[in-house]
Amino acid sequence: MLSLGYVSLATVVCVALSQPESTFVNYCTPTEDCWPCAPDIRAFAATLSSPDILIDNWNEKFDLAADVGNHYLWRKPGWVVDVQTLEDVQKAVRFGRKHRLRLSIVSSGHDFAGRNTGTASLMINTRNMKAKRVYPADANSPTGSSLWAEPACNMGEIFAEVDRYGLVAVGGNAHGVSVSGWTLGGGHSQLSRKYGLGVDNVLSFEVVLADGSVANVSANGTYIIDANNNPVEAPDNDLWWALRGGGGSTFAVMTALHIKLFPAATGYVSTFLTYPIWGENMYWLDEPVNNTGEQVLDFFYKDLLWRLPDTWGGYVMIYTGPVDLTWLYPGYSQLGSVQFTLFHYGPWEEAMNGLQPLIDFHPEWRLANDLFNFSTYLEMNEGGVNDILNGNTYIVNRLHQEEYLKAGAITEVYKNYIQDFDEDSFQFSCTLAHLGHATVTPGPEDTSISPELRKAYISNSCGTAWGAGETGDYQRLAIKDFDSNFLQQAGDGVYYNEPDTDLVNWKSDFWGSNYARLAEIKQRYDPDGYFRCSHCVGSDVPFTGITIP
């Protein structure tokens, strides 16, 4: 039997919600008469593709259905609609509006900022919407091929599917990340230097709008499907612009997207070249070397990065904690490392031409010298992280532009932080994702992402985590101090998909000069401000309720 959650059935009074011109104030709470009662819930469940997909918090399936990756920011919803179809999404949006319930929208759950969860919300979980189709010969795609996918398709599944056709897709390296939220927030990839961001490769979206209607959105315009299942063209394509970088859970619920695919390369190479940050403990050398990390970071970011062609992408991983290397040098341990986790889209010989300067840069310092050759992109990515977000996590991010990098800002950040660093200092890890080439080619207003992201050559995310029994207060304060004292001096703007949840200037950090236009489009397509999430477009405007016709 379906139960209400939060309150017992005996305490709920059913009231009519069909009065003309009735305007409610704020989202409904469990103690108000607007809160759905048992007949409302049963009637709603009966309209869905299966009544069992409406899950309340007394159901044994609830914890799994309501789970999100960042447990620190998880908030308990009232119900979860485990949607299976586009029609389920429409019905959930309309039911939520009728009862003025807050919506939360989740797919893979991979969201650092808690935008996908909400207390007493009606959670729309798209985790089972995973259909996908490859079009290996698509005359409507500029690349000649494309992929249509529902929102919960994750990167591992997409990479495997397109590989069957000798194709590759621009996607995130973490295999558990779904294509929907990743794309709507911008989407950087190890292929981005060659093929651009996720938003640069979208051909169209299928979405459910705030009134429950369906819209097909592309560069050709926005076509809203009316009650008779006929498309009605919108007067402009502003929604197309907004969806490509404006963030998820804000303008609409994405139910499918259509993206470009690209031909596979003739080979792929990945590297795991690791240097110590300090180097004083390298006892196998005749003389100790100080500040090895500083020297290699200066070499890479002041010089080599600007010589690497667009076929190179990937990350530099900086870790300030202890590195156990007894397997490499018996009795040896190292505090801190700089790892070049780079990827090359092309054959071995071509890769070595670009990488040789790094290979030749003090090989005697390195802790690891791993180079791998693969025949397919899928094979290279099989070691990708399945889901790196599953626990209590807090991160900070900063975008680094050319002028900062060439001035040595990256080196300064870590050199200044680690001057007095020892084994008792706060330890964390940073991932520096490389951008440039195709990501900086579009104009700053071609999509809705921040102009600072368009100019950036690195998206730098530093994170910390803590156990279930800890508050995380120390970890959060320490990483925020690192951000304010160091990272913010070395770049402008923040990547929407990997943010600090306590940002003050989030509008300018995420979108810069594009925010004003985003806010206007939000008002037009969601005038009640029904779609809301933390630090999303329009989230600072008070929700004043919904007019029920």
XYZ file of C-alpha atoms in Angstrom:
549
model
C 0.000 0.000 0.000
C 1.205 3.507 -0.780
C 1.807 5.666 2.267
C 2.358 9.372 2.480
C 5.700 9.761 4.156
C 6.431 12.507 6.678
C 2.892 12.431 8.144
C 0.395 9.690 8.865
C -2.699 9.319 6.749
C -4.922 10.134 9.716
C -3.547 13.658 9.981
C -4.054 14.597 6.330
C -7.160 16.354 5.104
C -7.970 16.349 1.416
C -8.865 19.746 0.042
C -9.954 20.873 -3.384
C -7.220 22.552 -5.417
C -9.258 23.567 -8.436
C -10.455 27.017 -7.393
C -9.980 29.526 -10.239
C -7.179 32.069 -9.886
C -5.862 30.501 -6.669
C -2.317 31.642 -5.980
C -0.308 29.801 -3.343
C 2.745 31.112 -1.542
C 5.943 29.000 -1.287
C 6.312 25.250 -1.656
C 3.871 23.040 0.185
C 4.995 21.398 3.429
C 3.671 18.203 5.058
C 1.665 20.112 7.669
C -0.366 22.113 5.134
C -3.662 21.192 3.548
C -2.093 21.361 0.095
C 0.054 18.308 0.929
C -1.251 15.352 -1.128
C -3.445 12.906 0.796
C -3.921 9.189 0.193
C -6.550 9.468 -2.582
C -4.377 12.034 -4.381
C -1.381 9.741 -4.204
C -3.286 6.674 -5.365
C -4.840 8.571 -8.260
C -1.442 9.916 -9.337
C 0.232 6.505 -9.100
C -2.512 4.974 -11.239
C -1.660 7.338 -14.113
C 2.012 6.304 -14.247
C 3.483 3.546 -16.412
C 3.381 1.411 -13.251
C 1.973 2.353 -9.811
C 5.079 0.796 -8.248
C 7.361 3.531 -9.560
C 5.953 6.004 -7.039
C 8.046 5.246 -3.962
C 7.433 6.769 -0.521
C 9.835 6.858 2.396
C 8.296 3.790 4.057
C 9.095 1.655 1.026
C 12.151 -0.620 1.264
C 13.256 0.719 -2.130
C 13.223 4.338 -0.970
C 16.824 4.711 0.232
C 18.254 3.434 -3.033
C 15.831 5.410 -5.201
C 16.461 8.660 -3.285
C 20.250 8.267 -3.048
C 22.580 10.935 -4.423
C 26.349 10.740 -4.670
C 27.278 13.509 -2.248
C 25.850 12.269 1.043
C 26.874 15.476 2.815
C 24.211 17.405 0.890
C 21.508 14.713 0.691
C 18.054 15.860 1.753
C 15.130 13.488 2.323
C 12.426 13.812 -0.362
C 8.767 13.067 0.267
C 8.445 10.683 -2.665
C 10.532 9.401 -5.533
C 9.002 8.916 -8.963
C 11.239 6.289 -10.551
C 10.234 7.451 -14.023
C 10.400 5.043 -16.950
C 9.039 7.169 -19.800
C 8.684 10.707 -21.069
C 5.015 10.587 -20.091
C 5.941 9.694 -16.496
C 8.077 12.832 -16.322
C 5.248 14.976 -17.650
C 2.777 13.573 -15.129
C 5.202 14.049 -12.245
C 5.818 17.692 -13.168
C 2.084 18.374 -13.443
C 1.276 16.590 -10.181
C 3.989 18.538 -8.403
C 2.649 21.826 -9.742
C -0.903 20.966 -8.737
C 0.187 20.470 -5.140
C 2.998 23.072 -5.355
C 5.558 20.500 -4.294
C 9.207 21.258 -4.667
C 10.810 19.157 -7.411
C 14.249 17.573 -7.279
C 15.673 15.913 -10.364
C 18.358 13.230 -10.364
C 19.892 10.864 -12.902
C 23.261 9.351 -11.949
C 23.330 11.363 -8.712
C 26.776 12.726 -9.560
C 26.338 16.309 -8.362
C 28.811 17.933 -5.987
C 26.475 20.806 -5.054
C 23.317 18.979 -3.927
C 21.189 20.466 -6.690
C 19.548 17.062 -7.210
C 17.940 16.675 -3.796
C 15.517 18.553 -1.555
C 13.688 18.127 1.721
C 10.056 16.999 1.290
C 10.461 17.257 -2.480
C 8.916 15.185 -5.217
C 12.064 13.612 -6.636
C 12.040 12.702 -10.326
C 14.659 9.982 -10.715
C 15.490 9.270 -14.363
C 17.976 6.470 -13.548
C 16.030 3.936 -15.657
C 15.771 6.144 -18.747
C 18.789 4.666 -20.534
C 17.661 4.054 -24.113
C 20.169 5.044 -26.786
C 20.517 4.805 -30.561
C 23.578 5.326 -32.734
C 23.176 6.793 -36.208
C 26.450 5.892 -37.966
C 25.336 7.677 -41.118
C 23.487 10.860 -40.209
C 23.259 13.471 -42.938
C 21.935 15.996 -40.388
C 25.039 15.795 -38.239
C 28.032 17.932 -39.283
C 30.298 15.001 -38.431
C 28.234 12.455 -40.375
C 27.180 10.423 -37.319
C 25.274 10.955 -34.082
C 23.878 9.461 -30.895
C 20.410 9.847 -29.385
C 20.364 9.069 -25.673
C 18.044 9.305 -22.700
C 19.263 11.258 -19.651
C 20.594 8.470 -17.413
C 22.924 6.930 -19.998
C 26.321 7.136 -18.358
C 29.667 7.672 -20.004
C 30.810 4.077 -19.745
C 27.670 2.867 -21.496
C 27.933 5.501 -24.213
C 31.603 4.808 -24.897
C 30.874 1.088 -25.232
C 27.883 1.596 -27.532
C 29.529 3.977 -29.995
C 32.703 1.863 -30.069
C 30.691 -0.881 -31.783
C 30.419 1.460 -34.772
C 34.025 2.655 -34.793
C 33.022 6.023 -33.328
C 33.812 8.110 -30.250
C 31.757 10.528 -28.154
C 32.927 13.541 -26.190
C 32.205 12.607 -22.567
C 33.475 12.745 -19.020
C 36.211 10.429 -17.788
C 34.185 9.195 -14.785
C 32.144 6.354 -16.242
C 29.314 6.672 -13.730
C 28.471 10.254 -14.754
C 25.284 10.547 -16.785
C 25.179 12.519 -19.992
C 22.365 14.866 -18.920
C 23.724 16.960 -16.046
C 27.263 16.800 -17.427
C 26.132 18.333 -20.725
C 23.776 20.952 -19.313
C 26.585 22.319 -17.118
C 29.107 22.593 -19.965
C 30.864 19.225 -19.958
C 34.665 19.051 -20.274
C 36.378 15.908 -21.519
C 39.777 14.489 -22.350
C 38.682 15.002 -25.980
C 37.627 18.622 -25.463
C 40.821 20.187 -26.784
C 40.093 18.515 -30.117
C 36.275 18.434 -30.238
C 35.069 21.031 -27.749
C 32.884 20.915 -24.665
C 29.775 18.806 -24.291
C 27.569 21.819 -25.056
C 29.424 22.334 -28.337
C 28.397 18.900 -29.581
C 24.661 18.876 -28.920
C 22.350 18.714 -31.931
C 19.045 18.877 -30.044
C 17.297 18.357 -26.708
C 13.974 16.837 -25.752
C 12.706 18.417 -22.534
C 9.652 18.696 -20.312
C 8.839 22.314 -19.463
C 7.500 23.674 -16.199
C 3.869 23.310 -17.305
C 4.395 19.650 -18.243
C 4.525 20.179 -21.997
C 7.218 18.625 -24.180
C 9.584 20.687 -26.295
C 12.145 19.761 -28.924
C 14.944 22.324 -28.803
C 17.676 22.882 -31.388
C 19.412 25.613 -33.357
C 16.345 25.617 -35.614
C 14.114 26.783 -32.779
C 11.975 25.479 -29.941
C 8.976 23.345 -30.889
C 6.486 22.822 -28.077
C 4.131 19.862 -28.458
C 0.561 20.980 -27.756
C -2.321 19.008 -26.240
C -3.127 17.549 -29.662
C 0.464 16.321 -30.085
C 1.223 18.971 -32.686
C 4.458 20.992 -32.647
C 4.085 24.727 -32.111
C 7.152 26.767 -32.979
C 8.389 29.183 -30.348
C 9.283 32.678 -31.571
C 13.041 32.261 -30.955
C 15.755 29.781 -29.993
C 16.729 31.387 -26.691
C 16.027 28.141 -24.836
C 18.549 26.405 -27.102
C 21.172 28.921 -25.984
C 20.213 28.634 -22.309
C 20.272 24.832 -22.138
C 23.843 24.694 -23.415
C 25.514 25.694 -20.185
C 22.696 27.134 -18.077
C 22.607 24.076 -15.827
C 20.188 21.258 -15.103
C 17.047 21.381 -12.932
C 16.577 25.003 -13.967
C 14.765 25.507 -17.262
C 13.294 22.057 -17.931
C 13.691 18.348 -17.258
C 15.847 16.837 -19.983
C 14.452 13.531 -21.249
C 16.758 12.964 -24.240
C 19.498 14.599 -26.250
C 21.066 14.160 -29.659
C 24.835 14.660 -29.976
C 27.562 14.523 -32.595
C 29.879 11.539 -32.827
C 33.373 11.439 -34.289
C 35.458 8.866 -36.157
C 37.789 6.733 -34.082
C 41.514 7.413 -34.263
C 44.068 4.850 -35.409
C 45.465 4.547 -31.889
C 45.401 5.988 -28.385
C 48.095 6.625 -25.804
C 47.836 7.398 -22.102
C 50.526 8.405 -19.631
C 51.016 8.161 -15.889
C 54.227 10.099 -15.293
C 54.587 10.895 -11.599
C 56.941 13.324 -9.867
C 57.342 14.032 -6.149
C 56.290 17.499 -5.018
C 59.358 18.049 -2.813
C 61.961 15.522 -3.804
C 64.190 15.792 -0.749
C 63.677 12.095 0.040
C 64.952 10.745 -3.286
C 67.804 8.859 -1.666
C 68.776 7.089 -4.876
C 70.217 10.356 -6.221
C 73.744 11.454 -5.403
C 72.479 14.846 -4.252
C 69.015 15.843 -2.972
C 66.753 17.948 -5.200
C 64.422 20.561 -3.748
C 61.017 21.562 -5.092
C 60.795 19.054 -7.925
C 57.049 19.673 -8.244
C 57.569 23.390 -8.663
C 60.062 22.822 -11.452
C 57.986 20.344 -13.421
C 54.813 22.435 -13.103
C 56.696 25.505 -14.333
C 58.046 23.545 -17.281
C 54.663 22.168 -18.263
C 52.441 25.212 -17.786
C 54.817 27.929 -18.914
C 56.166 26.033 -21.904
C 55.089 22.548 -22.986
C 51.302 22.932 -22.717
C 51.327 25.638 -25.375
C 53.216 23.383 -27.775
C 50.953 20.342 -27.431
C 48.531 19.877 -30.364
C 44.779 19.470 -29.890
C 45.147 15.678 -30.004
C 46.453 15.845 -26.433
C 44.131 16.169 -23.434
C 43.707 14.864 -19.935
C 44.732 15.916 -16.471
C 47.457 16.769 -14.015
C 46.720 15.263 -10.603
C 48.273 16.936 -7.560
C 48.121 15.143 -4.238
C 49.536 16.576 -1.031
C 49.115 13.479 1.132
C 51.405 10.487 1.659
C 52.231 8.308 -1.335
C 53.173 4.719 -0.541
C 55.929 3.739 -2.964
C 57.436 0.786 -1.143
C 56.495 -1.338 -4.146
C 58.851 0.795 -6.250
C 61.645 1.562 -3.789
C 61.695 -0.657 -0.672
C 61.373 1.376 2.499
C 60.522 4.547 0.607
C 57.499 6.808 1.074
C 56.815 10.243 -0.335
C 54.607 13.090 0.825
C 52.886 14.557 -2.205
C 52.967 13.868 -5.941
C 52.355 15.488 -9.319
C 50.998 13.008 -11.858
C 50.603 13.692 -15.577
C 47.557 11.623 -16.569
C 47.493 12.611 -20.222
C 45.682 11.095 -23.198
C 46.485 11.225 -26.882
C 43.984 10.814 -29.703
C 46.213 9.238 -32.330
C 48.955 6.649 -32.907
C 52.007 6.033 -30.740
C 54.577 7.699 -32.990
C 52.530 10.888 -33.209
C 52.015 10.888 -29.451
C 55.710 10.550 -28.734
C 56.526 13.529 -30.931
C 54.468 15.786 -28.692
C 55.288 14.108 -25.390
C 59.033 13.674 -25.789
C 59.930 16.927 -23.995
C 58.076 15.741 -20.884
C 59.602 12.271 -21.100
C 63.022 13.920 -21.268
C 62.343 16.243 -18.329
C 64.399 14.802 -15.444
C 63.374 11.164 -15.741
C 65.635 10.421 -12.765
C 63.179 12.285 -10.503
C 60.107 10.334 -11.484
C 58.308 7.908 -9.233
C 56.397 6.269 -12.103
C 57.069 6.116 -15.846
C 53.993 4.395 -17.254
C 53.099 4.775 -20.931
C 50.274 2.742 -22.452
C 49.291 2.111 -26.061
C 45.683 1.196 -26.945
C 43.879 0.325 -30.137
C 40.485 1.849 -29.238
C 39.163 4.732 -27.166
C 37.001 2.301 -25.219
C 40.023 0.187 -24.315
C 41.884 3.280 -23.107
C 38.915 4.270 -20.941
C 38.231 0.855 -19.422
C 40.258 1.907 -16.417
C 38.131 5.005 -15.929
C 36.494 5.631 -12.599
C 33.051 4.052 -12.409
C 31.729 6.539 -9.873
C 34.040 8.797 -7.903
C 31.212 10.432 -5.972
C 29.852 8.204 -3.217
C 30.235 9.678 0.255
C 30.756 13.002 2.011
C 32.543 15.312 -0.405
C 33.407 18.993 -0.610
C 35.262 20.577 -3.509
C 36.399 23.965 -4.729
C 37.100 24.953 -8.324
C 38.806 27.718 -10.228
C 39.268 28.286 -13.952
C 42.772 29.293 -15.064
C 43.219 31.465 -18.140
C 46.285 31.874 -20.351
C 47.617 34.999 -18.679
C 47.640 33.302 -15.270
C 49.310 30.144 -16.526
C 52.091 31.811 -18.458
C 52.806 33.992 -15.432
C 53.382 30.858 -13.348
C 50.193 31.069 -11.283
C 49.807 27.300 -10.945
C 53.301 26.935 -9.568
C 52.751 29.814 -7.172
C 49.538 28.271 -5.826
C 51.159 25.020 -4.775
C 54.601 26.407 -3.916
C 53.113 28.934 -1.497
C 50.795 26.365 0.058
C 53.425 23.713 0.650
C 56.277 25.887 1.917
C 55.476 24.904 5.495
C 53.708 21.657 4.667
C 54.366 18.491 6.630
C 52.604 15.234 7.415
C 50.348 16.997 9.942
C 49.103 19.581 7.439
C 45.719 19.415 5.721
C 45.945 16.962 2.821
C 43.839 17.071 -0.325
C 43.940 16.299 -4.039
C 43.460 18.474 -7.109
C 42.529 17.540 -10.660
C 43.595 20.011 -13.347
C 41.540 19.271 -16.481
C 43.081 20.640 -19.658
C 41.089 22.804 -22.037
C 42.039 25.009 -24.983
C 42.038 24.708 -28.781
C 38.416 23.725 -29.607
C 37.044 24.888 -26.230
C 38.223 28.469 -26.722
C 37.233 28.739 -30.398
C 33.494 29.567 -30.008
C 32.612 33.112 -29.048
C 31.927 33.936 -25.383
C 28.210 34.355 -26.120
C 27.700 31.441 -28.520
C 26.561 29.282 -25.602
C 25.474 30.242 -22.108
C 28.585 29.017 -20.273
C 30.783 31.628 -18.657
C 33.050 33.670 -20.946
C 35.782 32.832 -18.422
C 35.317 29.123 -19.166
C 35.658 29.912 -22.867
C 39.004 31.562 -22.148
C 40.209 28.938 -19.695
C 42.943 26.397 -20.363
C 42.479 24.574 -17.048
C 39.519 23.709 -14.870
C 41.085 23.011 -11.472
C 39.007 21.109 -8.887
C 40.411 20.388 -5.423
C 38.500 18.148 -3.078
C 38.312 16.607 0.335
C 36.178 13.874 1.884
C 35.353 12.499 5.308
C 33.817 9.444 6.896
C 30.199 8.829 7.849
C 30.859 9.474 11.529
C 32.591 12.824 11.015
C 31.100 16.312 10.671
C 33.523 17.399 7.959
C 33.803 20.876 9.509
C 37.605 20.841 9.581
C 37.924 19.511 6.035
C 35.498 22.018 4.555
C 37.074 24.977 6.313
C 40.575 23.924 5.280
C 39.775 23.453 1.580
C 37.812 26.732 1.519
C 40.790 28.528 3.049
C 43.027 27.038 0.373
C 40.605 28.295 -2.269
C 40.323 31.842 -0.911
C 44.015 32.231 -0.110
C 45.502 30.586 -3.194
C 43.217 29.317 -5.980
C 41.190 32.501 -6.349
C 44.395 34.444 -6.988
C 45.196 32.261 -9.997
C 42.100 32.407 -12.201
C 38.617 33.735 -12.853
C 35.297 31.886 -12.800
C 34.102 28.494 -11.595
C 33.079 25.388 -13.579
C 29.351 24.869 -12.936
C 29.611 21.081 -12.645
C 32.295 21.107 -9.928
C 31.558 24.046 -7.613
C 32.076 25.161 -4.073
C 28.579 24.979 -2.531
C 29.219 28.123 -0.484
C 30.016 30.477 -3.337
C 28.997 34.072 -2.715
C 29.356 35.443 -6.252
C 27.895 32.384 -7.933
C 26.114 34.279 -10.721
C 29.297 35.858 -12.033
C 31.467 32.843 -11.161
C 29.270 30.442 -13.175
C 28.010 32.642 -16.008
C 29.629 36.081 -15.946
C 28.000 38.515 -18.347
C 25.663 35.789 -19.653
C 23.627 35.660 -16.446
C 21.255 38.526 -17.265
C 20.075 36.850 -20.467
C 19.730 33.498 -18.679
C 17.534 35.098 -16.017
C 15.283 36.636 -18.671
C 14.868 33.279 -20.456
C 14.155 31.594 -17.122
C 11.370 34.105 -16.452
C 9.862 33.459 -19.863
C 9.829 29.656 -19.750
C 9.270 29.236 -16.004
C 7.526 32.440 -14.856
C 6.600 30.973 -11.454
C 10.172 29.902 -10.776
C 8.955 26.356 -10.215
C 12.224 24.648 -11.197
C 14.685 25.556 -8.459
C 17.986 24.321 -7.094
C 20.927 25.691 -5.148
C 22.819 28.431 -7.015
C 20.821 27.831 -10.204
C 19.550 30.558 -12.507
C 16.780 32.422 -10.687
C 17.292 30.666 -7.360
C 17.744 33.993 -5.559
C 14.261 35.157 -6.600
C 11.677 34.169 -3.973
C 9.223 31.496 -5.048
C 5.779 33.080 -4.629
C 3.629 30.151 -5.640
C 1.805 28.859 -8.669
C -1.474 30.011 -10.115
C -3.758 27.025 -10.557
C -6.218 27.596 -13.407
